[in-house]
XYZ file of N, CA and C in Angstrom:
411
model
N -22.305 -74.846 28.569
C -21.807 -74.527 27.172
C -20.420 -74.363 27.078
N -19.527 -75.272 26.364
C -18.482 -75.281 25.978
C -17.514 -74.373 24.775
N -17.157 -73.374 25.039
C -16.240 -72.710 24.070
C -14.999 -72.883 23.710
N -15.302 -72.822 22.306
C -14.045 -73.297 21.361
C -12.966 -72.596 21.940
N -11.701 -72.826 21.997
C -10.805 -72.118 22.001
C -10.570 -71.798 21.073
N -10.162 -69.850 20.273
C -9.329 -69.450 18.825
C -8.100 -69.318 19.342
N -7.080 -69.571 19.144
C -5.655 -69.651 19.474
C -5.185 -68.414 17.683
N -4.649 -67.449 18.762
C -4.020 -66.662 17.428
C -2.296 -66.435 17.208
N -2.762 -66.407 15.866
C -1.124 -66.284 16.000
C -0.920 -65.302 14.921
N -0.042 -64.444 15.812
C 0.247 -62.781 15.109
C 1.708 -63.528 13.284
N 1.884 -64.202 13.444
C 2.821 -63.900 12.475
C 2.478 -65.090 11.172
N 1.067 -66.413 10.871
C -0.043 -66.058 10.209
C -0.073 -64.981 9.778
N -0.728 -64.539 9.853
C -1.071 -63.978 8.464
C 0.168 -62.659 7.708
N 1.110 -62.557 8.713
C 1.983 -61.620 8.411
C 3.266 -62.542 6.872
N 3.227 -63.546 7.513
C 4.268 -64.515 6.490
C 2.848 -64.824 5.187
N 1.447 -65.110 5.447
C 1.201 -65.426 4.323
C 0.782 -64.149 3.032
N 1.032 -63.168 4.221
C 0.866 -61.972 2.886
C 2.446 -61.922 2.305
N 2.952 -62.225 2.187
C 4.104 -62.549 1.772
C 4.388 -63.835 1.015
N 3.967 -64.823 1.408
C 3.759 -66.037 0.310
C 2.712 -65.756 -0.573
N 2.000 -65.274 -0.825
C 0.949 -65.010 -1.252
C 1.239 -63.807 -2.290
N 2.123 -62.949 -2.369
C 2.395 -62.480 -4.056
C 2.204 -61.108 -3.644
N 2.613 -60.598 -2.030
C 3.066 -59.155 -2.346
C 5.068 -59.360 -2.825
N 4.821 -59.855 -4.065
C 6.543 -59.254 -4.569
C 5.785 -59.120 -6.207
N 7.346 -59.174 -6.359
C 7.267 -59.222 -8.131
C 6.620 -60.272 -9.376
N 5.141 -60.129 -9.488
C 5.044 -61.204 -10.590
C 5.910 -61.709 -11.328
N 5.945 -62.207 -12.109
C 6.831 -63.311 -13.415
C 7.353 -62.757 -14.153
N 6.146 -61.921 -14.348
C 6.967 -60.687 -15.344
C 7.142 -59.156 -15.413
N 7.830 -59.145 -14.163
C 8.140 -58.521 -12.896
C 6.927 -57.372 -12.705
N 5.418 -57.509 -12.488
C 4.234 -56.472 -12.278
C 4.116 -56.370 -11.200
N 3.753 -56.261 -10.662
C 3.519 -56.685 -8.721
C 2.198 -57.206 -8.966
N 2.109 -58.075 -7.360
C 0.292 -58.849 -8.100
C 0.689 -58.069 -6.741
N -1.589 -58.661 -6.667
C -1.931 -58.113 -5.433
C -1.658 -59.719 -4.671
N -2.479 -58.809 -3.281
C -2.585 -59.734 -2.298
C -3.297 -61.250 -2.488
N -4.528 -60.808 -3.177
C -5.115 -62.328 -3.671
C -5.178 -62.727 -4.602
N -3.955 -64.174 -4.870
C -4.006 -65.155 -5.728
C -4.350 -66.143 -5.936
N -6.001 -66.086 -6.698
C -6.429 -67.667 -6.918
C -5.569 -68.628 -7.287
N -6.808 -69.643 -6.202
C -5.943 -71.030 -6.652
C -6.125 -71.635 -8.514
N -4.733 -72.093 -8.759
C -4.792 -72.340 -10.284
C -4.217 -74.008 -10.136
N -4.707 -74.761 -11.325
C -4.182 -76.170 -11.389
C -4.266 -76.043 -12.342
N -3.252 -77.199 -12.770
C -2.227 -77.088 -14.811
C -2.103 -78.645 -15.146
N -2.978 -78.811 -16.234
C -3.416 -80.425 -16.425
C -2.884 -80.429 -17.722
N -1.978 -81.402 -17.613
C -1.537 -81.738 -19.270
C -2.801 -82.981 -20.223
N -2.842 -82.530 -20.711
C -3.778 -84.311 -21.858
C -3.539 -84.346 -22.763
N -3.586 -85.311 -23.833
C -3.115 -85.905 -24.937
C -3.225 -84.514 -26.099
N -4.173 -83.524 -25.563
C -3.960 -82.584 -27.292
C -4.189 -81.663 -26.547
N -3.667 -81.022 -24.882
C -3.715 -79.977 -24.817
C -3.356 -79.460 -23.652
N -3.693 -78.480 -23.020
C -3.115 -78.032 -21.164
C -4.584 -77.493 -20.644
N -4.882 -77.928 -19.686
C -6.435 -77.352 -19.071
C -6.092 -77.165 -17.894
N -6.580 -75.443 -17.805
C -6.002 -74.739 -16.938
C -7.419 -73.915 -16.207
N -7.312 -74.891 -14.248
C -8.591 -74.464 -13.968
C -8.432 -73.514 -12.252
N -8.782 -72.511 -13.056
C -8.436 -70.970 -11.560
C -9.961 -70.756 -10.688
N -9.799 -71.095 -9.464
C -10.700 -70.676 -8.597
C -10.857 -69.392 -8.218
N -12.446 -69.244 -8.753
C -12.934 -67.357 -8.666
C -14.461 -67.176 -7.889
N -14.373 -68.280 -7.405
C -15.944 -67.360 -6.391
C -16.088 -66.195 -6.673
N -17.193 -66.278 -6.950
C -17.756 -64.271 -6.666
C -17.083 -63.554 -7.393
N -16.424 -64.012 -8.512
C -15.544 -63.108 -9.565
C -16.974 -63.461 -11.136
N -17.759 -62.530 -11.581
C -18.212 -62.599 -13.277
C -17.720 -62.380 -14.326
N -18.322 -62.785 -15.315
C -17.235 -63.089 -16.566
C -16.633 -61.452 -17.056
N -17.337 -60.545 -16.526
C -17.630 -59.593 -17.191
C -16.131 -58.908 -16.269
N -16.012 -58.773 -15.456
C -14.742 -58.813 -15.087
C -13.472 -60.039 -14.914
N -13.352 -60.063 -15.982
C -11.788 -61.427 -16.097
C -11.619 -60.952 -17.465
N -9.981 -60.584 -17.516
C -9.440 -60.847 -18.759
C -8.314 -61.601 -18.638
N -8.552 -62.256 -20.291
C -7.423 -63.719 -20.472
C -6.667 -63.381 -22.098
N -5.062 -63.006 -21.421
C -4.174 -62.917 -22.829
C -3.588 -63.672 -22.786
N -3.094 -63.977 -24.120
C -1.842 -65.089 -24.354
C -0.897 -63.748 -25.084
N 0.685 -64.453 -24.158
C 1.617 -62.890 -24.497
C 2.979 -64.283 -24.871
N 3.568 -64.434 -25.643
C 3.998 -65.148 -26.218
C 4.291 -66.942 -25.355
N 4.872 -67.318 -24.254
C 4.989 -67.995 -23.936
C 3.919 -68.329 -22.634
N 3.196 -67.545 -22.318
C 2.711 -66.958 -20.669
C 1.363 -66.563 -21.169
N 0.187 -67.147 -20.099
C -0.984 -67.006 -20.551
C -1.167 -66.302 -18.948
N -2.228 -64.674 -19.207
C -1.954 -64.304 -18.131
C -3.696 -64.099 -17.695
N -3.816 -63.836 -16.363
C -5.390 -64.033 -16.102
C -5.477 -63.264 -15.022
N -6.331 -61.761 -15.461
C -6.553 -61.091 -14.417
C -7.799 -60.763 -14.314
N -8.690 -59.986 -13.704
C -9.390 -59.532 -13.088
C -9.631 -58.987 -11.901
N -11.038 -58.634 -11.593
C -11.670 -58.497 -10.043
C -12.661 -58.854 -9.430
N -12.308 -59.315 -7.769
C -13.285 -59.721 -7.423
C -14.184 -58.576 -6.137
N -15.408 -58.072 -6.716
C -15.556 -57.004 -5.394
C -16.520 -56.962 -4.299
N -16.170 -56.661 -3.154
C -16.688 -56.804 -2.203
C -17.858 -56.477 -1.708
N -18.596 -57.915 -1.124
C -20.043 -57.632 -1.201
C -20.332 -56.806 -0.217
N -20.887 -55.378 0.024
C -21.332 -54.240 0.949
C -22.841 -55.064 1.386
N -22.413 -54.920 3.102
C -23.621 -55.275 3.655
C -23.583 -54.501 4.860
N -24.343 -53.247 4.422
C -24.906 -51.708 5.160
C -25.336 -52.201 6.581
N -25.224 -51.564 7.262
C -25.489 -51.461 9.331
C -24.874 -52.690 9.732
N -23.951 -53.482 8.778
C -23.079 -54.411 9.483
C -21.962 -54.437 10.268
N -21.742 -55.167 11.353
C -19.790 -54.759 11.855
C -18.880 -55.596 12.122
N -18.475 -55.622 11.409
C -17.217 -57.017 10.813
C -16.768 -57.496 12.134
N -16.563 -58.731 12.290
C -15.994 -59.062 13.622
C -14.542 -60.028 13.070
N -14.890 -60.581 11.911
C -13.409 -61.325 11.695
C -14.153 -61.898 9.532
N -12.083 -61.619 9.581
C -12.509 -61.510 8.272
C -11.360 -62.236 7.537
N -11.424 -63.126 6.465
C -10.089 -63.902 5.697
C -10.301 -63.695 4.280
N -11.699 -63.496 3.965
C -11.714 -63.132 2.165
C -10.691 -62.002 2.149
N -10.464 -62.558 0.731
C -9.755 -61.488 -0.285
C -10.238 -61.346 -1.054
N -10.339 -59.533 -1.458
C -11.402 -59.063 -2.638
C -10.348 -58.044 -3.614
N -10.396 -57.671 -4.863
C -10.200 -56.824 -5.532
C -9.462 -57.320 -6.413
N -8.135 -56.445 -7.357
C -7.486 -56.918 -7.986
C -6.966 -58.269 -8.576
N -6.976 -58.861 -9.156
C -5.820 -60.613 -8.723
C -5.082 -60.491 -10.292
N -4.409 -60.868 -10.305
C -3.222 -61.448 -11.978
C -2.285 -62.771 -11.560
N -2.785 -63.656 -12.400
C -1.811 -64.612 -12.679
C -1.427 -65.324 -13.604
N -0.204 -65.305 -13.901
C 0.689 -65.339 -14.809
C 1.626 -66.367 -14.747
N 1.051 -67.362 -15.973
C 1.446 -68.522 -16.200
C 2.141 -69.041 -17.351
N 3.909 -69.759 -17.097
C 3.963 -70.262 -17.963
C 3.894 -71.369 -18.369
N 3.620 -71.269 -19.438
C 2.547 -72.479 -20.661
C 4.268 -73.637 -21.143
N 3.914 -74.834 -20.470
C 5.402 -75.916 -21.152
C 5.039 -75.959 -21.989
N 4.504 -76.069 -23.366
C 4.095 -76.441 -25.048
C 3.395 -74.976 -25.594
N 3.738 -74.949 -26.548
C 3.160 -74.231 -27.720
C 1.993 -74.662 -27.601
N 1.089 -73.197 -28.013
C -0.882 -73.317 -28.479
C -0.799 -73.065 -28.873
N -2.215 -73.823 -29.964
C -2.850 -73.272 -30.923
C -3.943 -72.006 -30.560
N -3.085 -70.692 -30.845
C -3.995 -69.452 -30.152
C -5.086 -69.723 -31.102
N -5.446 -70.351 -32.263
C -6.607 -70.202 -33.106
C -7.805 -70.214 -32.344
N -7.417 -72.004 -31.245
C -8.226 -72.760 -30.785
C -8.896 -72.823 -29.191
N -8.641 -71.464 -28.755
C -8.430 -71.668 -27.201
C -9.961 -71.409 -27.044
N -9.991 -72.067 -25.518
C -12.018 -71.712 -25.373
C -11.993 -71.720 -23.743
N -12.775 -70.810 -23.510
C -12.412 -71.430 -21.340
C -13.907 -70.730 -21.251
N -14.208 -70.731 -20.289
C -16.269 -71.264 -19.409
C -15.888 -70.471 -18.515
N -16.338 -69.768 -17.965
C -16.486 -69.535 -15.692
C -17.201 -70.510 -15.743
N -17.732 -71.211 -14.745
C -18.728 -72.306 -14.510
C -18.382 -72.248 -13.073
N -19.545 -72.466 -12.401
C -19.917 -72.431 -10.461
C -18.100 -71.451 -10.104
N -18.204 -70.415 -10.376
C -17.134 -70.352 -9.937
C -15.243 -70.627 -9.792
N -15.193 -71.817 -11.129
C -14.480 -72.190 -11.592
C -13.974 -71.703 -13.077
N -13.024 -71.358 -13.527
C -12.284 -70.508 -14.693
C -11.646 -71.882 -15.228
N -12.105 -72.256 -16.645
C -12.029 -73.667 -16.748
C -11.110 -72.932 -18.307
N -9.958 -73.086 -18.667
C -9.530 -72.613 -20.251
C -8.702 -73.597 -20.761
N -8.769 -74.209 -21.703
C -8.652 -74.737 -22.344
C -7.780 -74.534 -23.857
N -6.303 -74.972 -23.723
C -5.402 -74.864 -24.303
C -4.345 -76.012 -25.485
N -4.868 -75.801 -26.510
C -4.787 -76.991 -27.102
C -3.528 -76.324 -28.021
N -2.329 -77.551 -27.947
C -1.755 -77.723 -27.840
C -0.956 -78.035 -29.879
N -0.310 -76.636 -30.103
C 0.447 -76.808 -31.113
C 1.220 -77.691 -31.832
N 1.683 -78.423 -32.897
C 2.023 -79.511 -33.944
C 3.517 -78.671 -34.166
N 4.134 -79.690 -33.235
C 5.461 -78.831 -33.148
C 5.977 -79.285 -34.799
N 6.882 -78.269 -35.661
C 7.277 -78.784 -37.081
C 8.617 -78.425 -37.167
N 9.301 -80.047 -37.046
C 10.841 -79.479 -37.284
C 11.302 -79.743 -38.727
N 12.384 -78.317 -38.149
C 13.069 -77.958 -39.423
C 14.034 -79.430 -40.027
N 13.201 -79.291 -41.531
C 13.930 -80.705 -42.004
C 15.792 -79.721 -42.769
N 16.260 -80.317 -42.652
C 17.813 -79.776 -43.504
C 18.159 -81.225 -44.011
N 18.667 -79.884 -45.479
C 19.071 -80.263 -46.879
C 20.618 -80.853 -46.593
N 20.810 -82.430 -46.696
C 22.206 -83.043 -47.010
C 23.106 -82.901 -48.542
N 23.776 -81.908 -48.356
C 24.864 -81.438 -49.302
C 25.473 -83.015 -49.878
């Protein structure tokens, strides 16, 4: 039987920690090392945010809107396996917080969110921009 070689790079994990968010967050709060992946799409009448949240329950999620930012935070709990010795681990657990600057004004009354198959889908309808009319004397 041929053994597969596994190459260990000590700098890989070190660099990943710094690139994954052990720095100040966008709004001055420290973020956790686990940062779920986020995709942002703009459609004709809104913005769709897709967040990868495998193993997260909706009871452990909170979504809030603060001016031009949407804040998605929660917790993914580590599964507890009794009498098991861990030999390798890449999965991250714990609290997370993603703060996303929104590119457009949002209709706050009609925001919708759903958690389905490990993906959080947030629909943010765009508010119609009202331009100020200036009267000419």
